[in-house]
Coordinates of C-alpha atoms in Angstrom, one line a residue:
M542 CA -7.3 48.5 64.9
D543 CA -9.0 48.0 61.6
A544 CA -11.3 45.0 61.0
V545 CA -11.4 42.7 58.0
A546 CA -13.5 39.7 57.0
V547 CA -11.3 37.1 55.3
L548 CA -12.9 34.4 53.1
A549 CA -11.1 31.5 54.6
S550 CA -11.5 28.1 52.9
G551 CA -8.7 26.3 54.7
G552 CA -6.7 26.3 51.5
M553 CA -3.1 27.5 51.5
D554 CA -3.9 30.9 49.9
S555 CA -6.6 32.0 52.3
C556 CA -4.7 30.6 55.4
V557 CA -1.7 32.7 54.5
L558 CA -4.0 35.7 53.9
V559 CA -5.4 35.3 57.5
A560 CA -1.9 35.2 58.9
D561 CA -0.7 38.3 56.9
L562 CA -3.7 40.5 57.6
A563 CA -3.6 39.6 61.3
E564 CA -0.3 41.4 61.6
D565 CA -2.1 44.7 61.8
A566 CA -5.9 44.1 61.7
K567 CA -8.6 42.2 63.5
V568 CA -9.4 39.3 61.3
S569 CA -12.8 37.6 61.2
P570 CA -12.3 34.3 59.2
L571 CA -15.5 33.4 57.3
Y572 CA -16.0 29.9 56.2
V573 CA -19.0 29.3 53.9
R574 CA -20.6 25.9 53.9
K575 CA -22.3 25.2 50.6
G576 CA -22.6 21.5 50.7
L577 CA -19.4 20.7 48.8
A578 CA -17.8 17.2 49.2
W579 CA -14.6 18.3 50.9
E580 CA -15.9 20.8 53.5
D581 CA -15.5 18.9 56.7
A582 CA -11.8 18.2 56.1
E583 CA -11.3 21.8 54.9
L584 CA -12.9 23.4 57.9
A585 CA -10.8 21.1 60.2
A586 CA -7.7 22.3 58.4
L587 CA -8.6 25.9 58.8
T588 CA -9.2 25.5 62.5
S589 CA -5.8 23.7 62.9
F590 CA -3.9 26.4 61.0
I591 CA -5.5 29.2 63.0
D592 CA -4.8 27.4 66.3
A593 CA -1.1 26.9 65.3
L594 CA -0.8 30.7 64.4
G595 CA -1.7 31.6 68.0
N596 CA -2.4 35.2 66.9
Q597 CA -4.9 36.9 69.2
N598 CA -5.9 39.2 66.3
V599 CA -7.6 36.3 64.6
G600 CA -11.1 35.7 65.9
P601 CA -12.9 32.3 65.9
V602 CA -14.0 30.9 62.6
I603 CA -17.5 32.1 61.6
T604 CA -19.4 29.5 59.6
L605 CA -22.1 30.8 57.2
T606 CA -24.3 28.4 55.3
L607 CA -25.4 28.7 51.7
P608 CA -26.6 25.3 50.3
V609 CA -26.1 25.1 46.5
K610 CA -27.2 21.6 45.6
D611 CA -30.4 22.9 44.0
V612 CA -28.2 25.2 41.8
Y613 CA -25.4 22.8 41.0
G614 CA -27.3 19.5 40.9
E615 CA -24.9 16.6 40.5
H616 CA -21.8 18.7 39.8
W617 CA -18.6 16.9 40.9
S618 CA -18.1 19.4 43.7
I619 CA -21.3 18.2 45.3
S620 CA -21.3 14.5 44.5
G621 CA -17.5 13.9 44.9
E622 CA -17.7 11.8 41.7
G623 CA -15.5 12.6 38.7
V624 CA -13.3 15.1 40.6
P625 CA -10.8 16.6 38.1
G626 CA -7.7 14.4 38.2
F627 CA -4.0 15.0 38.5
D628 CA -3.4 15.8 34.8
T629 CA -6.5 17.8 34.1
P630 CA -6.1 21.5 33.1
D631 CA -6.8 24.2 35.8
T632 CA -9.9 25.3 33.9
A633 CA -11.5 21.9 34.8
V634 CA -11.9 22.9 38.4
H635 CA -14.3 25.8 37.6
I636 CA -17.2 26.1 40.1
P637 CA -19.8 28.5 38.5
G638 CA -20.3 31.7 40.4
R639 CA -18.1 30.6 43.4
N640 CA -16.9 34.1 44.3
V641 CA -20.2 35.7 43.4
L642 CA -21.8 33.7 46.1
L643 CA -19.0 33.8 48.7
I644 CA -18.5 37.6 48.4
G645 CA -22.2 38.4 48.3
L646 CA -23.0 36.4 51.4
S647 CA -20.0 37.8 53.2
A648 CA -20.9 41.3 52.4
V649 CA -24.4 40.9 54.0
W650 CA -22.7 39.5 57.1
C651 CA -20.3 42.5 57.1
S652 CA -23.1 44.9 56.8
T653 CA -24.6 43.5 60.0
H654 CA -21.3 43.5 61.9
N655 CA -20.0 47.0 60.9
I656 CA -17.1 45.6 58.8
H657 CA -16.2 47.2 55.5
R658 CA -13.3 45.1 54.2
I659 CA -13.6 41.7 52.6
A660 CA -10.3 39.9 51.7
I661 CA -10.0 37.0 49.4
G662 CA -6.8 34.9 48.6
S663 CA -7.1 34.9 44.9
L664 CA -3.7 34.4 43.1
G665 CA -2.4 35.7 39.9
G666 CA -2.9 32.5 37.9
N667 CA -6.7 32.3 38.6
P668 CA -8.3 32.3 35.2
F669 CA -12.0 32.6 36.2
P670 CA -14.0 35.7 35.5
D671 CA -15.3 36.1 39.1
A672 CA -11.6 36.4 40.3
A673 CA -10.7 39.3 38.1
P674 CA -9.7 42.6 39.8
T675 CA -12.3 44.5 37.7
F676 CA -15.0 42.1 39.0
F677 CA -14.0 42.6 42.6
E678 CA -14.1 46.4 42.2
S679 CA -17.5 46.5 40.4
Y680 CA -19.1 43.9 42.6
A681 CA -18.0 45.7 45.7
A682 CA -19.5 48.9 44.3
S683 CA -22.8 47.2 43.6
L684 CA -22.9 45.5 47.1
S685 CA -22.1 48.9 48.7
Q686 CA -25.1 50.4 47.0
G687 CA -27.5 47.5 47.6
L688 CA -26.6 47.2 51.3
S689 CA -26.1 50.9 51.9
H690 CA -22.9 49.9 53.6
R691 CA -19.4 50.6 52.1
I692 CA -17.7 47.4 51.0
T693 CA -14.3 46.9 49.6
V694 CA -13.0 43.6 48.2
E695 CA -9.3 43.1 48.5
A696 CA -7.1 40.5 46.7
P697 CA -3.6 41.3 47.9
F698 CA -2.1 38.1 46.4
R699 CA -3.6 38.7 42.9
G700 CA -0.1 39.5 41.6
M701 CA 1.6 36.4 43.0
S702 CA 1.9 32.8 41.9
K703 CA 1.4 30.0 44.4
S704 CA 5.2 29.2 44.4
E705 CA 5.9 32.8 45.2
L706 CA 3.4 32.7 48.1
I707 CA 5.1 29.5 49.4
K708 CA 8.6 30.9 49.1
T709 CA 7.7 34.1 51.0
H710 CA 5.7 32.3 53.7
S711 CA 7.6 29.1 54.3
H712 CA 7.9 30.0 58.0
L713 CA 4.1 29.4 58.4
P714 CA 2.6 25.9 59.1
L715 CA 1.6 25.5 55.4
E716 CA 1.2 21.7 55.8
L717 CA -1.8 22.3 58.0
S718 CA -3.7 23.9 55.2
L719 CA -5.8 21.8 52.8
T720 CA -6.1 22.3 49.1
C721 CA -7.7 19.1 47.9
M722 CA -11.0 18.2 46.2
A723 CA -11.1 14.6 47.4
P724 CA -9.4 14.4 50.8
V725 CA -8.9 10.9 52.3
N726 CA -9.3 10.7 56.1
G727 CA -8.6 14.4 56.4
V728 CA -5.4 14.5 54.3
H729 CA -4.7 15.4 50.7
C730 CA -5.6 12.6 48.2
G731 CA -2.5 13.3 46.1
D732 CA -4.4 12.5 42.9
C733 CA -6.5 15.5 42.1
N734 CA -5.8 18.7 40.1
K735 CA -5.4 20.8 43.2
C736 CA -2.9 18.3 44.8
R737 CA -0.8 18.4 41.6
E738 CA -0.9 22.2 41.6
R739 CA 0.2 22.2 45.3
Q740 CA 3.1 19.8 44.7
E741 CA 4.3 21.6 41.7
A742 CA 4.3 25.0 43.5
F743 CA 6.4 23.6 46.4
A744 CA 8.9 22.2 43.9
E745 CA 9.1 25.4 42.0
A746 CA 9.6 27.4 45.2
D747 CA 12.3 24.9 46.2
V748 CA 10.6 24.6 49.6
K749 CA 10.2 21.2 51.3
D750 CA 6.6 20.0 51.1
R751 CA 5.5 18.8 54.6
T752 CA 2.0 18.1 53.4
S753 CA 0.6 14.6 54.0
Y754 CA -0.7 12.9 50.8
A755 CA -2.7 9.7 50.8
Q756 CA -0.8 8.6 47.6
G757 CA 1.7 9.9 45.1

């Protein structure tokens, strides 16, 4: 059976990706700790989702560490202050070089564990340059050369919206995933940009949202 490393954040997109790929591949979920404000709640959500799947093709969560405070300084993702609110545009949630760091570190791990495939749950609406299919292709080629180890970067959901993802995967325990930048006691705050995106996607998909929100 083929092996794939999945960049698993605990968010809905990457959780669904773990479930999908585990149907016919051995999945190694990689969670990268960078020192962001929401990571403890996110990692707990990822573990809960995988436990609920009960798929033996999914291995234990592998946590890699890449501190970025020295790079990002007092960015809202580190400090937890000034998190983009409910009505902010999606461009407000940009974290510079997020996929550059995640994919690069994961590729090094793959090169030492004889894995050639990296999968990421990027959706069609992602507007950032390091989520473009052309970036994934060119970055994979550069990593393959630099590591002397063939790497491919797959984004199978790149042609889907979040509402389409929900509609086609409503049988999964989506409520256990966490897509929030300011979780409160381990649940969605209900007041940040990502919570609004999540709520709107469930409404558009016409699927009951079983997510717990602290407010809203």
